[in-house]
PDB file of N, CA, C and O in Angstrom:
ATOM      1  N   MET A  23     -33.341 -50.068  52.357  1.00  0.00           N
ATOM      2  CA  MET A  23     -33.158 -49.174  53.484  1.00  0.00           C
ATOM      3  C   MET A  23     -34.481 -48.469  53.770  1.00  0.00           C
ATOM      4  O   MET A  23     -35.137 -47.992  52.863  1.00  0.00           O
ATOM      5  N   PRO A  24     -34.857 -48.385  55.045  1.00  0.00           N
ATOM      6  CA  PRO A  24     -36.115 -47.724  55.391  1.00  0.00           C
ATOM      7  C   PRO A  24     -36.084 -46.230  55.080  1.00  0.00           C
ATOM      8  O   PRO A  24     -35.035 -45.606  55.074  1.00  0.00           O
ATOM      9  N   ASP A  25     -37.256 -45.700  54.816  1.00  0.00           N
ATOM     10  CA  ASP A  25     -37.387 -44.280  54.545  1.00  0.00           C
ATOM     11  C   ASP A  25     -36.966 -43.467  55.766  1.00  0.00           C
ATOM     12  O   ASP A  25     -37.133 -43.895  56.913  1.00  0.00           O
ATOM     13  N   HIS A  26     -36.429 -42.280  55.521  1.00  0.00           N
ATOM     14  CA  HIS A  26     -35.966 -41.375  56.584  1.00  0.00           C
ATOM     15  C   HIS A  26     -37.093 -41.065  57.577  1.00  0.00           C
ATOM     16  O   HIS A  26     -36.851 -40.955  58.781  1.00  0.00           O
ATOM     17  N   ASP A  27     -38.325 -40.946  57.062  1.00  0.00           N
ATOM     18  CA  ASP A  27     -39.465 -40.655  57.940  1.00  0.00           C
ATOM     19  C   ASP A  27     -39.700 -41.774  58.944  1.00  0.00           C
ATOM     20  O   ASP A  27     -40.104 -41.524  60.078  1.00  0.00           O
ATOM     21  N   ARG A  28     -39.475 -43.004  58.543  1.00  0.00           N
ATOM     22  CA  ARG A  28     -39.681 -44.123  59.469  1.00  0.00           C
ATOM     23  C   ARG A  28     -38.685 -44.062  60.622  1.00  0.00           C
ATOM     24  O   ARG A  28     -39.031 -44.282  61.778  1.00  0.00           O
ATOM     25  N   ILE A  29     -37.457 -43.741  60.306  1.00  0.00           N
ATOM     26  CA  ILE A  29     -36.412 -43.664  61.330  1.00  0.00           C
ATOM     27  C   ILE A  29     -36.690 -42.501  62.275  1.00  0.00           C
ATOM     28  O   ILE A  29     -36.650 -42.657  63.498  1.00  0.00           O
ATOM     29  N   GLU A  30     -37.002 -41.334  61.698  1.00  0.00           N
ATOM     30  CA  GLU A  30     -37.294 -40.162  62.517  1.00  0.00           C
ATOM     31  C   GLU A  30     -38.546 -40.369  63.364  1.00  0.00           C
ATOM     32  O   GLU A  30     -38.606 -39.974  64.524  1.00  0.00           O
ATOM     33  N   GLY A  31     -39.538 -40.997  62.778  1.00  0.00           N
ATOM     34  CA  GLY A  31     -40.780 -41.260  63.498  1.00  0.00           C
ATOM     35  C   GLY A  31     -40.568 -42.182  64.688  1.00  0.00           C
ATOM     36  O   GLY A  31     -41.110 -41.961  65.772  1.00  0.00           O
ATOM     37  N   ALA A  32     -39.765 -43.214  64.483  1.00  0.00           N
ATOM     38  CA  ALA A  32     -39.467 -44.136  65.582  1.00  0.00           C
ATOM     39  C   ALA A  32     -38.718 -43.410  66.698  1.00  0.00           C
ATOM     40  O   ALA A  32     -38.988 -43.627  67.886  1.00  0.00           O
ATOM     41  N   ALA A  33     -37.796 -42.528  66.319  1.00  0.00           N
ATOM     42  CA  ALA A  33     -37.040 -41.768  67.321  1.00  0.00           C
ATOM     43  C   ALA A  33     -37.962 -40.838  68.109  1.00  0.00           C
ATOM     44  O   ALA A  33     -37.844 -40.723  69.339  1.00  0.00           O
ATOM     45  N   LYS A  34     -38.912 -40.177  67.417  1.00  0.00           N
ATOM     46  CA  LYS A  34     -39.860 -39.296  68.109  1.00  0.00           C
ATOM     47  C   LYS A  34     -40.734 -40.091  69.070  1.00  0.00           C
ATOM     48  O   LYS A  34     -41.027 -39.643  70.177  1.00  0.00           O
ATOM     49  N   ASN A  35     -41.148 -41.268  68.626  1.00  0.00           N
ATOM     50  CA  ASN A  35     -41.991 -42.114  69.459  1.00  0.00           C
ATOM     51  C   ASN A  35     -41.259 -42.507  70.742  1.00  0.00           C
ATOM     52  O   ASN A  35     -41.805 -42.394  71.835  1.00  0.00           O
ATOM     53  N   ILE A  36     -40.023 -42.921  70.614  1.00  0.00           N
ATOM     54  CA  ILE A  36     -39.229 -43.317  71.780  1.00  0.00           C
ATOM     55  C   ILE A  36     -38.989 -42.109  72.692  1.00  0.00           C
ATOM     56  O   ILE A  36     -39.126 -42.199  73.909  1.00  0.00           O
ATOM     57  N   GLY A  37     -38.645 -40.974  72.092  1.00  0.00           N
ATOM     58  CA  GLY A  37     -38.444 -39.756  72.881  1.00  0.00           C
ATOM     59  C   GLY A  37     -39.706 -39.361  73.628  1.00  0.00           C
ATOM     60  O   GLY A  37     -39.654 -38.924  74.780  1.00  0.00           O
ATOM     61  N   GLY A  38     -40.846 -39.543  72.975  1.00  0.00           N
ATOM     62  CA  GLY A  38     -42.130 -39.238  73.618  1.00  0.00           C
ATOM     63  C   GLY A  38     -42.398 -40.149  74.797  1.00  0.00           C
ATOM     64  O   GLY A  38     -42.918 -39.710  75.827  1.00  0.00           O
ATOM     65  N   LYS A  39     -42.054 -41.419  74.659  1.00  0.00           N
ATOM     66  CA  LYS A  39     -42.244 -42.364  75.768  1.00  0.00           C
ATOM     67  C   LYS A  39     -41.372 -41.970  76.962  1.00  0.00           C
ATOM     68  O   LYS A  39     -41.801 -42.058  78.117  1.00  0.00           O
ATOM     69  N   ILE A  40     -40.163 -41.529  76.665  1.00  0.00           N
ATOM     70  CA  ILE A  40     -39.253 -41.098  77.735  1.00  0.00           C
ATOM     71  C   ILE A  40     -39.806 -39.853  78.429  1.00  0.00           C
ATOM     72  O   ILE A  40     -39.819 -39.761  79.654  1.00  0.00           O
ATOM     73  N   LYS A  41     -40.288 -38.886  77.625  1.00  0.00           N
ATOM     74  CA  LYS A  41     -40.879 -37.672  78.209  1.00  0.00           C
ATOM     75  C   LYS A  41     -42.085 -38.007  79.078  1.00  0.00           C
ATOM     76  O   LYS A  41     -42.247 -37.467  80.168  1.00  0.00           O
ATOM     77  N   GLU A  42     -42.931 -38.887  78.561  1.00  0.00           N
ATOM     78  CA  GLU A  42     -44.125 -39.258  79.313  1.00  0.00           C
ATOM     79  C   GLU A  42     -43.740 -39.922  80.634  1.00  0.00           C
ATOM     80  O   GLU A  42     -44.312 -39.621  81.688  1.00  0.00           O
ATOM     81  N   ALA A  43     -42.762 -40.817  80.587  1.00  0.00           N
ATOM     82  CA  ALA A  43     -42.314 -41.489  81.802  1.00  0.00           C
ATOM     83  C   ALA A  43     -41.729 -40.483  82.795  1.00  0.00           C
ATOM     84  O   ALA A  43     -41.985 -40.563  84.008  1.00  0.00           O
ATOM     85  N   ALA A  44     -40.958 -39.529  82.296  1.00  0.00           N
ATOM     86  CA  ALA A  44     -40.393 -38.497  83.170  1.00  0.00           C
ATOM     87  C   ALA A  44     -41.506 -37.663  83.793  1.00  0.00           C
ATOM     88  O   ALA A  44     -41.444 -37.306  84.978  1.00  0.00           O
ATOM     89  N   GLY A  45     -42.539 -37.349  82.998  1.00  0.00           N
ATOM     90  CA  GLY A  45     -43.675 -36.596  83.516  1.00  0.00           C
ATOM     91  C   GLY A  45     -44.422 -37.375  84.586  1.00  0.00           C
ATOM     92  O   GLY A  45     -44.846 -36.808  85.593  1.00  0.00           O
ATOM     93  N   ASN A  46     -44.567 -38.689  84.375  1.00  0.00           N
ATOM     94  CA  ASN A  46     -45.203 -39.535  85.385  1.00  0.00           C
ATOM     95  C   ASN A  46     -44.396 -39.551  86.674  1.00  0.00           C
ATOM     96  O   ASN A  46     -44.939 -39.477  87.770  1.00  0.00           O
ATOM     97  N   LEU A  47     -43.096 -39.657  86.519  1.00  0.00           N
ATOM     98  CA  LEU A  47     -42.199 -39.744  87.667  1.00  0.00           C
ATOM     99  C   LEU A  47     -42.198 -38.454  88.491  1.00  0.00           C
ATOM    100  O   LEU A  47     -42.207 -38.503  89.720  1.00  0.00           O
ATOM    101  N   THR A  48     -42.227 -37.327  87.788  1.00  0.00           N
ATOM    102  CA  THR A  48     -42.152 -36.036  88.493  1.00  0.00           C
ATOM    103  C   THR A  48     -43.519 -35.425  88.775  1.00  0.00           C
ATOM    104  O   THR A  48     -43.599 -34.414  89.474  1.00  0.00           O
ATOM    105  N   GLY A  49     -44.565 -36.015  88.204  1.00  0.00           N
ATOM    106  CA  GLY A  49     -45.896 -35.445  88.383  1.00  0.00           C
ATOM    107  C   GLY A  49     -46.150 -34.235  87.502  1.00  0.00           C
ATOM    108  O   GLY A  49     -47.085 -33.479  87.728  1.00  0.00           O
ATOM    109  N   ASP A  50     -45.329 -34.047  86.478  1.00  0.00           N
ATOM    110  CA  ASP A  50     -45.445 -32.904  85.570  1.00  0.00           C
ATOM    111  C   ASP A  50     -46.425 -33.254  84.442  1.00  0.00           C
ATOM    112  O   ASP A  50     -46.086 -33.977  83.504  1.00  0.00           O
ATOM    113  N   GLU A  51     -47.635 -32.745  84.553  1.00  0.00           N
ATOM    114  CA  GLU A  51     -48.683 -33.060  83.580  1.00  0.00           C
ATOM    115  C   GLU A  51     -48.357 -32.519  82.187  1.00  0.00           C
ATOM    116  O   GLU A  51     -48.683 -33.136  81.179  1.00  0.00           O
ATOM    117  N   LYS A  52     -47.714 -31.353  82.129  1.00  0.00           N
ATOM    118  CA  LYS A  52     -47.348 -30.767  80.834  1.00  0.00           C
ATOM    119  C   LYS A  52     -46.344 -31.661  80.111  1.00  0.00           C
ATOM    120  O   LYS A  52     -46.482 -31.911  78.916  1.00  0.00           O
ATOM    121  N   LEU A  53     -45.354 -32.162  80.830  1.00  0.00           N
ATOM    122  CA  LEU A  53     -44.349 -33.036  80.236  1.00  0.00           C
ATOM    123  C   LEU A  53     -44.986 -34.344  79.765  1.00  0.00           C
ATOM    124  O   LEU A  53     -44.654 -34.857  78.696  1.00  0.00           O
ATOM    125  N   LYS A  54     -45.918 -34.870  80.553  1.00  0.00           N
ATOM    126  CA  LYS A  54     -46.640 -36.081  80.154  1.00  0.00           C
ATOM    127  C   LYS A  54     -47.401 -35.847  78.853  1.00  0.00           C
ATOM    128  O   LYS A  54     -47.353 -36.673  77.938  1.00  0.00           O
ATOM    129  N   ALA A  55     -48.081 -34.724  78.770  1.00  0.00           N
ATOM    130  CA  ALA A  55     -48.858 -34.402  77.574  1.00  0.00           C
ATOM    131  C   ALA A  55     -47.960 -34.230  76.353  1.00  0.00           C
ATOM    132  O   ALA A  55     -48.278 -34.696  75.252  1.00  0.00           O
ATOM    133  N   GLU A  56     -46.823 -33.561  76.551  1.00  0.00           N
ATOM    134  CA  GLU A  56     -45.867 -33.399  75.446  1.00  0.00           C
ATOM    135  C   GLU A  56     -45.360 -34.757  74.979  1.00  0.00           C
ATOM    136  O   GLU A  56     -45.203 -34.991  73.777  1.00  0.00           O
ATOM    137  N   GLY A  57     -45.092 -35.637  75.911  1.00  0.00           N
ATOM    138  CA  GLY A  57     -44.617 -36.968  75.565  1.00  0.00           C
ATOM    139  C   GLY A  57     -45.641 -37.737  74.751  1.00  0.00           C
ATOM    140  O   GLY A  57     -45.299 -38.381  73.755  1.00  0.00           O
ATOM    141  N   LYS A  58     -46.894 -37.654  75.163  1.00  0.00           N
ATOM    142  CA  LYS A  58     -47.959 -38.339  74.419  1.00  0.00           C
ATOM    143  C   LYS A  58     -48.099 -37.744  73.021  1.00  0.00           C
ATOM    144  O   LYS A  58     -48.284 -38.474  72.041  1.00  0.00           O
ATOM    145  N   ALA A  59     -48.011 -36.424  72.909  1.00  0.00           N
ATOM    146  CA  ALA A  59     -48.108 -35.761  71.606  1.00  0.00           C
ATOM    147  C   ALA A  59     -46.946 -36.176  70.705  1.00  0.00           C
ATOM    148  O   ALA A  59     -47.129 -36.431  69.509  1.00  0.00           O
ATOM    149  N   ASP A  60     -45.741 -36.253  71.263  1.00  0.00           N
ATOM    150  CA  ASP A  60     -44.578 -36.686  70.487  1.00  0.00           C
ATOM    151  C   ASP A  60     -44.759 -38.120  69.990  1.00  0.00           C
ATOM    152  O   ASP A  60     -44.364 -38.447  68.865  1.00  0.00           O
ATOM    153  N   GLN A  61     -45.361 -38.966  70.826  1.00  0.00           N
ATOM    154  CA  GLN A  61     -45.591 -40.347  70.416  1.00  0.00           C
ATOM    155  C   GLN A  61     -46.545 -40.418  69.226  1.00  0.00           C
ATOM    156  O   GLN A  61     -46.302 -41.148  68.267  1.00  0.00           O
ATOM    157  N   VAL A  62     -47.617 -39.642  69.290  1.00  0.00           N
ATOM    158  CA  VAL A  62     -48.583 -39.628  68.184  1.00  0.00           C
ATOM    159  C   VAL A  62     -47.920 -39.110  66.920  1.00  0.00           C
ATOM    160  O   VAL A  62     -48.063 -39.694  65.839  1.00  0.00           O
ATOM    161  N   SER A  63     -47.167 -38.030  67.053  1.00  0.00           N
ATOM    162  CA  SER A  63     -46.468 -37.459  65.910  1.00  0.00           C
ATOM    163  C   SER A  63     -45.491 -38.472  65.306  1.00  0.00           C
ATOM    164  O   SER A  63     -45.404 -38.630  64.090  1.00  0.00           O
ATOM    165  N   GLY A  64     -44.776 -39.178  66.164  1.00  0.00           N
ATOM    166  CA  GLY A  64     -43.826 -40.175  65.696  1.00  0.00           C
ATOM    167  C   GLY A  64     -44.509 -41.330  64.988  1.00  0.00           C
ATOM    168  O   GLY A  64     -44.027 -41.814  63.955  1.00  0.00           O
ATOM    169  N   LYS A  65     -45.648 -41.769  65.513  1.00  0.00           N
ATOM    170  CA  LYS A  65     -46.380 -42.865  64.875  1.00  0.00           C
ATOM    171  C   LYS A  65     -46.889 -42.458  63.498  1.00  0.00           C
ATOM    172  O   LYS A  65     -46.830 -43.242  62.550  1.00  0.00           O
ATOM    173  N   VAL A  66     -47.381 -41.225  63.385  1.00  0.00           N
ATOM    174  CA  VAL A  66     -47.865 -40.733  62.089  1.00  0.00           C
ATOM    175  C   VAL A  66     -46.707 -40.651  61.097  1.00  0.00           C
ATOM    176  O   VAL A  66     -46.819 -41.106  59.956  1.00  0.00           O
ATOM    177  N   GLN A  67     -45.599 -40.094  61.532  1.00  0.00           N
ATOM    178  CA  GLN A  67     -44.439 -39.961  60.650  1.00  0.00           C
ATOM    179  C   GLN A  67     -43.930 -41.336  60.228  1.00  0.00           C
ATOM    180  O   GLN A  67     -43.557 -41.542  59.078  1.00  0.00           O
ATOM    181  N   ASN A  68     -43.932 -42.292  61.150  1.00  0.00           N
ATOM    182  CA  ASN A  68     -43.514 -43.645  60.841  1.00  0.00           C
ATOM    183  C   ASN A  68     -44.450 -44.258  59.796  1.00  0.00           C
ATOM    184  O   ASN A  68     -43.998 -44.920  58.857  1.00  0.00           O
ATOM    185  N   ALA A  69     -45.740 -44.019  59.933  1.00  0.00           N
ATOM    186  CA  ALA A  69     -46.706 -44.545  58.969  1.00  0.00           C
ATOM    187  C   ALA A  69     -46.493 -43.938  57.582  1.00  0.00           C
ATOM    188  O   ALA A  69     -46.569 -44.640  56.567  1.00  0.00           O
ATOM    189  N   VAL A  70     -46.222 -42.646  57.534  1.00  0.00           N
ATOM    190  CA  VAL A  70     -45.939 -41.983  56.254  1.00  0.00           C
ATOM    191  C   VAL A  70     -44.717 -42.624  55.605  1.00  0.00           C
ATOM    192  O   VAL A  70     -44.707 -42.916  54.408  1.00  0.00           O
ATOM    193  N   GLY A  71     -43.700 -42.870  56.401  1.00  0.00           N
ATOM    194  CA  GLY A  71     -42.501 -43.532  55.878  1.00  0.00           C
ATOM    195  C   GLY A  71     -42.807 -44.931  55.366  1.00  0.00           C
ATOM    196  O   GLY A  71     -42.251 -45.372  54.360  1.00  0.00           O
ATOM    197  N   GLY A  72     -43.693 -45.630  56.042  1.00  0.00           N
ATOM    198  CA  GLY A  72     -44.084 -46.969  55.599  1.00  0.00           C
ATOM    199  C   GLY A  72     -44.773 -46.931  54.249  1.00  0.00           C
ATOM    200  O   GLY A  72     -44.528 -47.787  53.392  1.00  0.00           O
ATOM    201  N   VAL A  73     -45.630 -45.934  54.055  1.00  0.00           N
ATOM    202  CA  VAL A  73     -46.294 -45.777  52.763  1.00  0.00           C
ATOM    203  C   VAL A  73     -45.261 -45.481  51.678  1.00  0.00           C
ATOM    204  O   VAL A  73     -45.314 -46.050  50.581  1.00  0.00           O
ATOM    205  N   LYS A  74     -44.324 -44.604  51.985  1.00  0.00           N
ATOM    206  CA  LYS A  74     -43.268 -44.286  51.009  1.00  0.00           C
ATOM    207  C   LYS A  74     -42.464 -45.538  50.666  1.00  0.00           C
ATOM    208  O   LYS A  74     -42.132 -45.771  49.504  1.00  0.00           O
ATOM    209  N   ASP A  75     -42.139 -46.343  51.679  1.00  0.00           N
ATOM    210  CA  ASP A  75     -41.416 -47.591  51.432  1.00  0.00           C
ATOM    211  C   ASP A  75     -42.209 -48.510  50.515  1.00  0.00           C
ATOM    212  O   ASP A  75     -41.659 -49.106  49.582  1.00  0.00           O
ATOM    213  N   SER A  76     -43.498 -48.639  50.782  1.00  0.00           N
ATOM    214  CA  SER A  76     -44.357 -49.506  49.964  1.00  0.00           C
ATOM    215  C   SER A  76     -44.416 -49.019  48.526  1.00  0.00           C
ATOM    216  O   SER A  76     -44.330 -49.826  47.589  1.00  0.00           O
ATOM    217  N   LEU A  77     -44.572 -47.709  48.348  1.00  0.00           N
ATOM    218  CA  LEU A  77     -44.609 -47.157  47.006  1.00  0.00           C
ATOM    219  C   LEU A  77     -43.289 -47.376  46.272  1.00  0.00           C
ATOM    220  O   LEU A  77     -43.271 -47.723  45.090  1.00  0.00           O
ATOM    221  N   ARG A  78     -42.194 -47.185  46.974  1.00  0.00           N
ATOM    222  CA  ARG A  78     -40.877 -47.379  46.356  1.00  0.00           C
ATOM    223  C   ARG A  78     -40.689 -48.855  45.981  1.00  0.00           C
ATOM    224  O   ARG A  78     -40.193 -49.161  44.899  1.00  0.00           O
ATOM    225  N   ASP A  79     -41.119 -49.771  46.858  1.00  0.00           N
ATOM    226  CA  ASP A  79     -40.994 -51.199  46.556  1.00  0.00           C
ATOM    227  C   ASP A  79     -41.853 -51.582  45.365  1.00  0.00           C
ATOM    228  O   ASP A  79     -41.444 -52.406  44.548  1.00  0.00           O
ATOM    229  N   THR A  80     -43.041 -50.991  45.274  1.00  0.00           N
ATOM    230  CA  THR A  80     -43.929 -51.266  44.139  1.00  0.00           C
ATOM    231  C   THR A  80     -43.305 -50.783  42.849  1.00  0.00           C
ATOM    232  O   THR A  80     -43.366 -51.463  41.835  1.00  0.00           O
ATOM    233  N   ASP A  81     -42.704 -49.589  42.888  1.00  0.00           N
ATOM    234  CA  ASP A  81     -42.046 -49.046  41.689  1.00  0.00           C
ATOM    235  C   ASP A  81     -40.892 -49.930  41.249  1.00  0.00           C
ATOM    236  O   ASP A  81     -40.659 -50.104  40.054  1.00  0.00           O
ATOM    237  N   LYS A  82     -40.155 -50.490  42.177  1.00  0.00           N
ATOM    238  CA  LYS A  82     -39.011 -51.343  41.840  1.00  0.00           C
ATOM    239  C   LYS A  82     -39.459 -52.626  41.161  1.00  0.00           C
ATOM    240  O   LYS A  82     -38.765 -53.159  40.320  1.00  0.00           O
ATOM    241  N   ARG A  83     -40.643 -53.142  41.563  1.00  0.00           N
ATOM    242  CA  ARG A  83     -41.149 -54.386  40.979  1.00  0.00           C
ATOM    243  C   ARG A  83     -41.692 -54.188  39.578  1.00  0.00           C
ATOM    244  O   ARG A  83     -41.783 -55.115  38.809  1.00  0.00           O
ATOM    245  N   ASN A  84     -42.088 -52.954  39.251  1.00  0.00           N
ATOM    246  CA  ASN A  84     -42.706 -52.710  37.936  1.00  0.00           C
ATOM    247  C   ASN A  84     -41.712 -52.262  36.924  1.00  0.00           C
ATOM    248  O   ASN A  84     -40.754 -51.928  36.823  1.00  0.00           O
TER     249      ASN A  84
END
């Protein structure tokens, strides 16, 4: 099972894409910026979860 951070990170990334698209549609620069920031945050969190998954898999093999 994937780490909780990976799931949460993916959700933040998707939410950020939706915010950015809404900002593009309405011309709201603040909403666009928030969406981009959420995407970056989600990608980082997803990467942290990936590292945790790798470490857990390594521990299981040893």
